[in-house]
Tab-separated table of N, CA, C and O in Angstrom:
chain	number	residue	atom	x	y	z
A	1	UNK	N	-27.316	-9.794	37.697
A	1	UNK	CA	-26.175	-11.214	37.878
A	1	UNK	C	-25.797	-11.759	37.211
A	1	UNK	O	-25.750	-11.053	35.651
A	2	UNK	N	-24.403	-12.918	36.656
A	2	UNK	CA	-23.943	-13.112	36.686
A	2	UNK	C	-24.982	-14.133	34.897
A	2	UNK	O	-25.831	-14.840	35.252
A	3	UNK	N	-24.585	-14.021	33.915
A	3	UNK	CA	-24.673	-15.365	33.055
A	3	UNK	C	-24.343	-16.623	34.208
A	3	UNK	O	-25.745	-17.843	34.356
A	4	UNK	N	-23.081	-16.838	35.041
A	4	UNK	CA	-23.252	-18.460	35.209
A	4	UNK	C	-24.399	-18.565	36.236
A	4	UNK	O	-25.182	-19.295	36.890
A	5	UNK	N	-24.857	-17.407	37.998
A	5	UNK	CA	-25.685	-16.710	37.887
A	5	UNK	C	-27.483	-17.422	37.990
A	5	UNK	O	-28.326	-17.659	38.271
A	6	UNK	N	-27.403	-16.622	36.506
A	6	UNK	CA	-28.412	-16.432	35.609
A	6	UNK	C	-29.447	-18.253	35.376
A	6	UNK	O	-30.038	-19.261	35.736
A	7	UNK	N	-27.875	-19.171	34.907
A	7	UNK	CA	-28.028	-19.969	34.854
A	7	UNK	C	-28.588	-21.210	36.101
A	7	UNK	O	-28.987	-22.517	35.392
A	8	UNK	N	-27.439	-21.233	36.056
A	8	UNK	CA	-27.659	-21.700	37.874
A	8	UNK	C	-29.359	-21.677	38.568
A	8	UNK	O	-29.900	-22.705	38.532
A	9	UNK	N	-30.221	-20.465	39.291
A	9	UNK	CA	-31.757	-20.326	38.450
A	9	UNK	C	-32.075	-21.233	37.971
A	9	UNK	O	-33.100	-21.556	37.706
A	10	UNK	N	-31.377	-20.638	37.023
A	10	UNK	CA	-32.583	-22.181	35.332
A	10	UNK	C	-32.565	-23.011	35.306
A	10	UNK	O	-33.182	-23.843	35.392
A	11	UNK	N	-31.346	-24.206	36.317
A	11	UNK	CA	-31.293	-25.469	36.367
A	11	UNK	C	-32.146	-25.768	37.361
A	11	UNK	O	-32.616	-26.538	38.268
A	12	UNK	N	-32.105	-24.480	38.985
A	12	UNK	CA	-32.416	-24.905	39.421
A	12	UNK	C	-34.303	-24.836	40.055
A	12	UNK	O	-34.805	-26.162	40.859
A	13	UNK	N	-34.901	-23.988	39.224
A	13	UNK	CA	-35.899	-24.018	38.803
A	13	UNK	C	-36.239	-25.121	38.126
A	13	UNK	O	-37.273	-25.543	38.106
A	14	UNK	N	-35.845	-25.887	37.509
A	14	UNK	CA	-35.882	-26.645	36.177
A	14	UNK	C	-35.547	-28.165	36.763
A	14	UNK	O	-37.212	-28.935	37.463
A	15	UNK	N	-35.263	-28.086	38.330
A	15	UNK	CA	-35.034	-29.562	38.851
A	15	UNK	C	-36.192	-30.036	39.612
A	15	UNK	O	-36.738	-29.908	40.181
A	16	UNK	N	-36.864	-28.164	40.239
A	16	UNK	CA	-37.859	-27.982	41.380
A	16	UNK	C	-39.668	-28.546	40.220
A	16	UNK	O	-40.337	-29.198	40.687
A	17	UNK	N	-39.351	-27.922	38.839
A	17	UNK	CA	-39.951	-28.821	38.114
A	17	UNK	C	-40.442	-30.075	38.288
A	17	UNK	O	-41.848	-30.946	38.628
A	18	UNK	N	-39.619	-30.690	38.029
A	18	UNK	CA	-38.926	-32.112	38.063
A	18	UNK	C	-39.424	-32.609	39.071
A	18	UNK	O	-40.066	-33.735	39.668
A	19	UNK	N	-39.488	-32.734	40.183
A	19	UNK	CA	-39.709	-32.689	41.232
A	19	UNK	C	-41.254	-33.165	41.595
A	19	UNK	O	-42.193	-33.639	42.488
A	20	UNK	N	-42.194	-31.536	41.083
A	20	UNK	CA	-42.778	-31.092	41.378
A	20	UNK	C	-44.119	-32.908	40.612
A	20	UNK	O	-44.766	-33.465	40.602
A	21	UNK	N	-43.593	-32.984	39.095
A	21	UNK	CA	-43.528	-34.287	37.843
A	21	UNK	C	-42.999	-35.506	38.727
A	21	UNK	O	-44.592	-35.680	38.491
A	22	UNK	N	-42.351	-35.697	39.678
A	22	UNK	CA	-42.069	-36.507	40.246
A	22	UNK	C	-43.299	-37.685	41.373
A	22	UNK	O	-43.847	-38.319	41.163
A	23	UNK	N	-43.928	-36.311	42.283
A	23	UNK	CA	-44.912	-36.563	42.999
A	23	UNK	C	-46.455	-36.403	41.876
A	23	UNK	O	-47.178	-37.241	42.266
A	24	UNK	N	-46.724	-36.303	41.389
A	24	UNK	CA	-48.032	-36.083	40.217
A	24	UNK	C	-47.888	-37.393	39.973
A	24	UNK	O	-48.402	-38.001	40.080
A	25	UNK	N	-46.417	-37.469	39.849
A	25	UNK	CA	-46.551	-39.408	39.245
A	25	UNK	C	-46.516	-40.751	40.036
A	25	UNK	O	-47.592	-41.232	40.130
A	26	UNK	N	-45.537	-40.308	41.223
A	26	UNK	CA	-45.347	-41.371	42.780
A	26	UNK	C	-47.273	-41.334	42.578
A	26	UNK	O	-47.794	-42.682	43.007
A	27	UNK	N	-49.050	-40.197	42.860
A	27	UNK	CA	-50.007	-40.461	42.563
A	27	UNK	C	-50.588	-41.337	41.980
A	27	UNK	O	-51.026	-41.494	42.297
A	28	UNK	N	-49.743	-40.457	39.804
A	28	UNK	CA	-50.945	-42.024	39.629
A	28	UNK	C	-50.045	-42.862	39.886
A	28	UNK	O	-51.245	-44.006	39.654
A	29	UNK	N	-49.224	-44.068	40.142
A	29	UNK	CA	-48.844	-44.890	40.108
A	29	UNK	C	-48.815	-45.030	41.932
A	29	UNK	O	-49.556	-46.474	41.125
A	30	UNK	N	-49.550	-44.732	42.532
A	30	UNK	CA	-50.769	-45.200	43.563
A	30	UNK	C	-51.564	-45.764	43.352
A	30	UNK	O	-52.479	-46.812	43.854
A	31	UNK	N	-52.327	-45.245	42.765
A	31	UNK	CA	-53.287	-46.394	41.864
A	31	UNK	C	-53.605	-47.106	40.442
A	31	UNK	O	-55.237	-47.811	40.302
A	32	UNK	N	-52.062	-47.280	40.407
A	32	UNK	CA	-52.456	-48.812	39.660
A	32	UNK	C	-52.696	-49.618	40.339
A	32	UNK	O	-51.957	-49.866	41.149
A	33	UNK	N	-52.354	-50.517	38.687
A	33	UNK	CA	-52.383	-52.428	39.668
A	33	UNK	C	-51.169	-52.576	40.601
A	33	UNK	O	-50.250	-52.117	39.969
A	34	UNK	N	-51.095	-54.106	41.333
A	34	UNK	CA	-49.644	-54.185	41.626
A	34	UNK	C	-48.498	-54.362	41.069
A	34	UNK	O	-47.184	-53.878	40.645
A	35	UNK	N	-48.263	-54.952	39.697
A	35	UNK	CA	-47.651	-55.281	39.513
A	35	UNK	C	-46.617	-54.172	38.287
A	35	UNK	O	-46.192	-53.172	38.205
A	36	UNK	N	-47.115	-52.838	38.086
A	36	UNK	CA	-47.439	-51.396	37.254
A	36	UNK	C	-47.019	-51.683	37.942
A	36	UNK	O	-46.127	-50.902	37.872
A	37	UNK	N	-47.796	-51.368	39.814
A	37	UNK	CA	-47.116	-49.686	40.989
A	37	UNK	C	-45.256	-49.797	40.686
A	37	UNK	O	-45.179	-49.300	41.017
A	38	UNK	N	-45.104	-51.908	40.986
A	38	UNK	CA	-43.945	-51.773	41.498
A	38	UNK	C	-43.302	-51.750	39.933
A	38	UNK	O	-41.840	-50.966	41.209
A	39	UNK	N	-43.078	-52.137	39.173
A	39	UNK	CA	-43.085	-50.837	37.864
A	39	UNK	C	-42.955	-49.384	38.169
A	39	UNK	O	-41.434	-48.708	37.004
A	40	UNK	N	-43.338	-48.910	38.609
A	40	UNK	CA	-43.758	-47.752	37.754
A	40	UNK	C	-42.710	-46.875	39.266
A	40	UNK	O	-41.414	-45.951	38.714
A	41	UNK	N	-43.500	-47.553	40.434
A	41	UNK	CA	-41.976	-46.723	41.128
A	41	UNK	C	-40.428	-47.303	41.572
A	41	UNK	O	-39.075	-46.204	41.816
A	42	UNK	N	-40.078	-47.981	41.016
A	42	UNK	CA	-39.177	-49.166	40.403
A	42	UNK	C	-38.827	-46.815	39.235
A	42	UNK	O	-37.736	-47.111	39.524
A	43	UNK	N	-39.837	-46.956	38.076
A	43	UNK	CA	-38.810	-45.875	37.996
A	43	UNK	C	-39.073	-44.293	38.151
A	43	UNK	O	-38.284	-43.202	37.356
A	44	UNK	N	-39.616	-44.372	38.829
A	44	UNK	CA	-39.762	-42.736	39.430
A	44	UNK	C	-38.788	-42.530	40.554
A	44	UNK	O	-38.256	-42.082	40.345
A	45	UNK	N	-37.880	-44.129	41.569
A	45	UNK	CA	-36.624	-43.674	42.307
A	45	UNK	C	-35.525	-44.111	40.853
A	45	UNK	O	-35.423	-42.888	41.457
A	46	UNK	N	-35.694	-44.146	39.717
A	46	UNK	CA	-34.509	-43.240	38.905
A	46	UNK	C	-34.176	-42.399	38.575
A	46	UNK	O	-33.673	-42.060	38.546
A	47	UNK	N	-35.600	-42.149	38.143
A	47	UNK	CA	-35.613	-40.460	38.143
A	47	UNK	C	-35.478	-39.195	39.027
A	47	UNK	O	-34.474	-38.563	38.504
A	48	UNK	N	-35.629	-39.895	40.319
A	48	UNK	CA	-35.245	-38.852	41.220
A	48	UNK	C	-34.033	-39.259	41.847
A	48	UNK	O	-33.361	-38.456	41.907
A	49	UNK	N	-33.765	-39.886	40.990
A	49	UNK	CA	-31.509	-39.627	41.124
A	49	UNK	C	-31.190	-38.829	40.431
A	49	UNK	O	-29.930	-38.690	40.421
A	50	UNK	N	-31.687	-39.833	38.947
A	50	UNK	CA	-31.362	-38.491	38.174
A	50	UNK	C	-31.444	-36.952	38.388
A	50	UNK	O	-30.499	-36.387	37.989
A	51	UNK	N	-32.287	-36.797	39.138
A	51	UNK	CA	-32.460	-35.894	39.317
A	51	UNK	C	-31.878	-35.100	40.932
A	51	UNK	O	-30.847	-33.768	40.448
A	52	UNK	N	-30.909	-36.152	41.639
A	52	UNK	CA	-30.207	-36.085	42.902
A	52	UNK	C	-29.174	-35.608	41.901
A	52	UNK	O	-28.620	-34.690	42.651
A	53	UNK	N	-28.645	-36.508	41.204
A	53	UNK	CA	-27.515	-36.478	40.168
A	53	UNK	C	-27.509	-34.374	39.870
A	53	UNK	O	-26.340	-34.285	39.768
A	54	UNK	N	-27.979	-34.434	38.993
A	54	UNK	CA	-28.211	-33.528	37.816
A	54	UNK	C	-28.175	-32.284	39.275
A	54	UNK	O	-27.933	-31.187	38.692
A	55	UNK	N	-29.111	-31.766	39.965
A	55	UNK	CA	-28.852	-30.717	41.763
A	55	UNK	C	-27.137	-31.536	41.507
A	55	UNK	O	-26.555	-29.377	42.409
A	56	UNK	N	-26.332	-32.217	42.093
A	56	UNK	CA	-25.050	-32.792	42.613
A	56	UNK	C	-24.306	-31.196	41.704
A	56	UNK	O	-23.450	-31.233	41.486
A	57	UNK	N	-24.686	-31.380	40.068
A	57	UNK	CA	-24.355	-30.747	38.966
A	57	UNK	C	-23.979	-29.099	39.220
A	57	UNK	O	-24.047	-28.415	38.847
A	58	UNK	N	-25.154	-29.187	39.582
A	58	UNK	CA	-25.332	-27.139	40.169
A	58	UNK	C	-25.097	-27.337	40.795
A	58	UNK	O	-23.980	-25.949	40.239
A	59	UNK	N	-24.541	-27.821	41.526
A	59	UNK	CA	-23.485	-27.130	42.693
A	59	UNK	C	-21.608	-27.461	42.091
A	59	UNK	O	-21.346	-26.846	42.863
A	60	UNK	N	-21.803	-28.156	41.232
A	60	UNK	CA	-20.257	-27.928	40.657
A	60	UNK	C	-20.383	-27.035	40.324
A	60	UNK	O	-19.110	-26.751	40.500
A	61	UNK	N	-21.250	-26.856	39.257
A	61	UNK	CA	-21.498	-25.547	39.106
A	61	UNK	C	-20.907	-24.308	39.931
A	61	UNK	O	-20.352	-23.136	39.233
A	62	UNK	N	-21.882	-24.397	40.720
A	62	UNK	CA	-22.205	-22.839	41.711
A	62	UNK	C	-20.348	-23.581	42.326
A	62	UNK	O	-20.205	-22.005	42.407
A	63	UNK	N	-19.360	-23.607	42.145
A	63	UNK	CA	-18.137	-23.766	43.263
A	63	UNK	C	-17.135	-23.712	41.956
A	63	UNK	O	-16.172	-23.558	42.455
A	64	UNK	N	-17.666	-24.202	40.548
A	64	UNK	CA	-16.500	-23.674	39.997
A	64	UNK	C	-15.678	-22.405	39.083
A	64	UNK	O	-16.732	-21.405	39.212
A	65	UNK	N	-14.881	-22.340	38.644
A	65	UNK	CA	-14.278	-21.204	38.494
A	65	UNK	C	-15.341	-21.065	37.219
A	65	UNK	O	-15.524	-21.649	36.080
A	66	UNK	N	-14.343	-20.322	36.197
A	66	UNK	CA	-15.192	-19.548	34.559
A	66	UNK	C	-14.578	-20.432	34.586
A	66	UNK	O	-15.411	-20.793	33.371
A	67	UNK	N	-13.383	-21.140	33.875
A	67	UNK	CA	-12.707	-21.244	33.619
A	67	UNK	C	-13.404	-22.475	33.382
A	67	UNK	O	-14.220	-23.453	32.091
A	68	UNK	N	-13.510	-23.771	34.314
A	68	UNK	CA	-14.929	-25.134	34.555
A	68	UNK	C	-16.092	-24.234	34.166
A	68	UNK	O	-16.845	-25.990	33.365
A	69	UNK	N	-16.907	-23.522	34.964
A	69	UNK	CA	-17.847	-23.511	33.716
A	69	UNK	C	-18.486	-23.915	32.542
A	69	UNK	O	-19.815	-24.474	33.204
A	70	UNK	N	-18.309	-23.632	31.705
A	70	UNK	CA	-17.756	-23.905	30.620
A	70	UNK	C	-18.086	-25.729	30.248
A	70	UNK	O	-18.881	-25.828	29.515
A	71	UNK	N	-17.382	-25.728	30.715
A	71	UNK	CA	-17.355	-27.657	30.372
A	71	UNK	C	-18.372	-27.885	31.138
A	71	UNK	O	-19.216	-28.960	31.411
A	72	UNK	N	-18.958	-27.484	32.714
A	72	UNK	CA	-19.848	-28.157	33.360
A	72	UNK	C	-20.916	-28.038	32.938
A	72	UNK	O	-22.692	-28.665	32.898
A	73	UNK	N	-21.187	-26.587	32.432
A	73	UNK	CA	-21.978	-26.142	31.763
A	73	UNK	C	-23.517	-27.484	30.387
A	73	UNK	O	-23.716	-27.391	30.218
A	74	UNK	N	-21.702	-27.686	28.980
A	74	UNK	CA	-22.014	-28.565	28.906
A	74	UNK	C	-22.360	-29.941	29.364
A	74	UNK	O	-23.866	-31.138	28.923
A	75	UNK	N	-21.903	-30.511	30.307
A	75	UNK	CA	-22.484	-32.036	31.401
A	75	UNK	C	-23.967	-31.622	31.766
A	75	UNK	O	-24.477	-32.557	31.775
A	76	UNK	N	-24.235	-30.204	32.460
A	76	UNK	CA	-25.190	-29.727	32.192
A	76	UNK	C	-26.679	-30.513	31.653
A	76	UNK	O	-27.876	-30.671	31.889
A	77	UNK	N	-25.790	-29.238	30.261
A	77	UNK	CA	-27.222	-29.258	29.423
A	77	UNK	C	-27.724	-31.323	28.941
A	77	UNK	O	-28.341	-31.424	28.699
A	78	UNK	N	-26.260	-31.599	28.868
A	78	UNK	CA	-26.656	-32.890	28.254
A	78	UNK	C	-27.534	-34.188	29.856
A	78	UNK	O	-28.505	-34.876	29.056
A	79	UNK	N	-27.227	-33.882	30.750
A	79	UNK	CA	-28.044	-34.330	32.281
A	79	UNK	C	-30.057	-33.883	31.699
A	79	UNK	O	-30.223	-33.980	31.745
A	80	UNK	N	-29.605	-32.743	30.862
A	80	UNK	CA	-31.143	-31.633	31.571
A	80	UNK	C	-31.712	-32.873	30.077
A	80	UNK	O	-33.191	-32.680	30.207
A	81	UNK	N	-30.848	-33.075	29.062
A	81	UNK	CA	-32.048	-33.477	28.032
A	81	UNK	C	-31.637	-35.622	28.146
A	81	UNK	O	-33.393	-35.473	27.392
A	82	UNK	N	-31.328	-35.570	28.549
A	82	UNK	CA	-31.296	-36.695	28.943
A	82	UNK	C	-31.958	-36.922	29.916
A	82	UNK	O	-33.536	-37.998	30.247
A	83	UNK	N	-32.394	-36.126	31.481
A	83	UNK	CA	-33.381	-36.523	32.042
A	83	UNK	C	-35.149	-36.441	31.381
A	83	UNK	O	-35.875	-36.577	32.046
A	84	UNK	N	-34.792	-35.437	31.160
A	84	UNK	CA	-36.390	-34.618	30.133
A	84	UNK	C	-36.697	-36.040	29.479
A	84	UNK	O	-38.334	-36.303	29.729
A	85	UNK	N	-36.215	-37.132	29.199
A	85	UNK	CA	-36.333	-37.531	27.854
A	85	UNK	C	-36.917	-39.194	28.662
A	85	UNK	O	-37.738	-39.125	28.903
A	86	UNK	N	-36.454	-39.167	30.437
A	86	UNK	CA	-36.793	-40.198	30.904
A	86	UNK	C	-38.092	-39.661	31.331
A	86	UNK	O	-38.937	-40.208	30.748
A	87	UNK	N	-38.031	-37.798	31.345
A	87	UNK	CA	-39.321	-37.586	31.767
A	87	UNK	C	-40.868	-39.006	30.686
A	87	UNK	O	-41.594	-38.803	31.328
A	88	UNK	N	-40.162	-37.802	29.846
A	88	UNK	CA	-41.633	-38.379	28.733
A	88	UNK	C	-41.317	-39.161	28.007
A	88	UNK	O	-42.664	-39.690	27.885
A	89	UNK	N	-40.896	-40.731	29.082
A	89	UNK	CA	-41.359	-42.144	28.657
A	89	UNK	C	-41.927	-41.736	30.291
A	89	UNK	O	-42.647	-43.218	29.760
A	90	UNK	N	-41.712	-41.745	30.940
A	90	UNK	CA	-42.475	-41.427	31.884
A	90	UNK	C	-44.202	-41.541	31.902
A	90	UNK	O	-45.033	-41.589	32.478
A	91	UNK	N	-44.033	-39.884	31.654
A	91	UNK	CA	-45.246	-39.426	31.773
A	91	UNK	C	-46.490	-40.022	30.768
A	91	UNK	O	-47.186	-41.052	30.606
A	92	UNK	N	-45.084	-41.504	29.121
A	92	UNK	CA	-46.331	-41.836	28.907
A	92	UNK	C	-46.760	-43.262	29.273
A	92	UNK	O	-48.065	-43.630	29.042
A	93	UNK	N	-45.590	-43.715	30.282
A	93	UNK	CA	-46.793	-45.013	30.340
A	93	UNK	C	-47.088	-45.716	31.482
A	93	UNK	O	-48.132	-46.095	31.675
A	94	UNK	N	-46.910	-43.823	32.565
A	94	UNK	CA	-47.557	-43.885	34.171
A	94	UNK	C	-49.298	-42.701	33.446
A	94	UNK	O	-49.282	-41.412	33.756
A	95	UNK	N	-49.560	-42.869	33.428
A	95	UNK	CA	-51.210	-43.138	32.534
A	95	UNK	C	-52.539	-42.799	34.151
A	95	UNK	O	-52.265	-43.428	34.415
């Protein structure tokens, strides 16, 4: 497997982890009081959108040339970090 393919598999695996975490957070949010539940649901929708965008980046990387791969990889790394931070915040708020 090439470096690019390995990287794509790594990104896909992380997206799956995030989807699982969203489902777990949704279960917790369902148990919250109405005001908190509304805020948690909004936050989880934003996380879902970010993961969707991340998966679009994965598709771009799949279709990219080797030259463009390097640039797209930088963007994917930034998105990974941003989503990771957003998940950390959500995990602290939705307990």
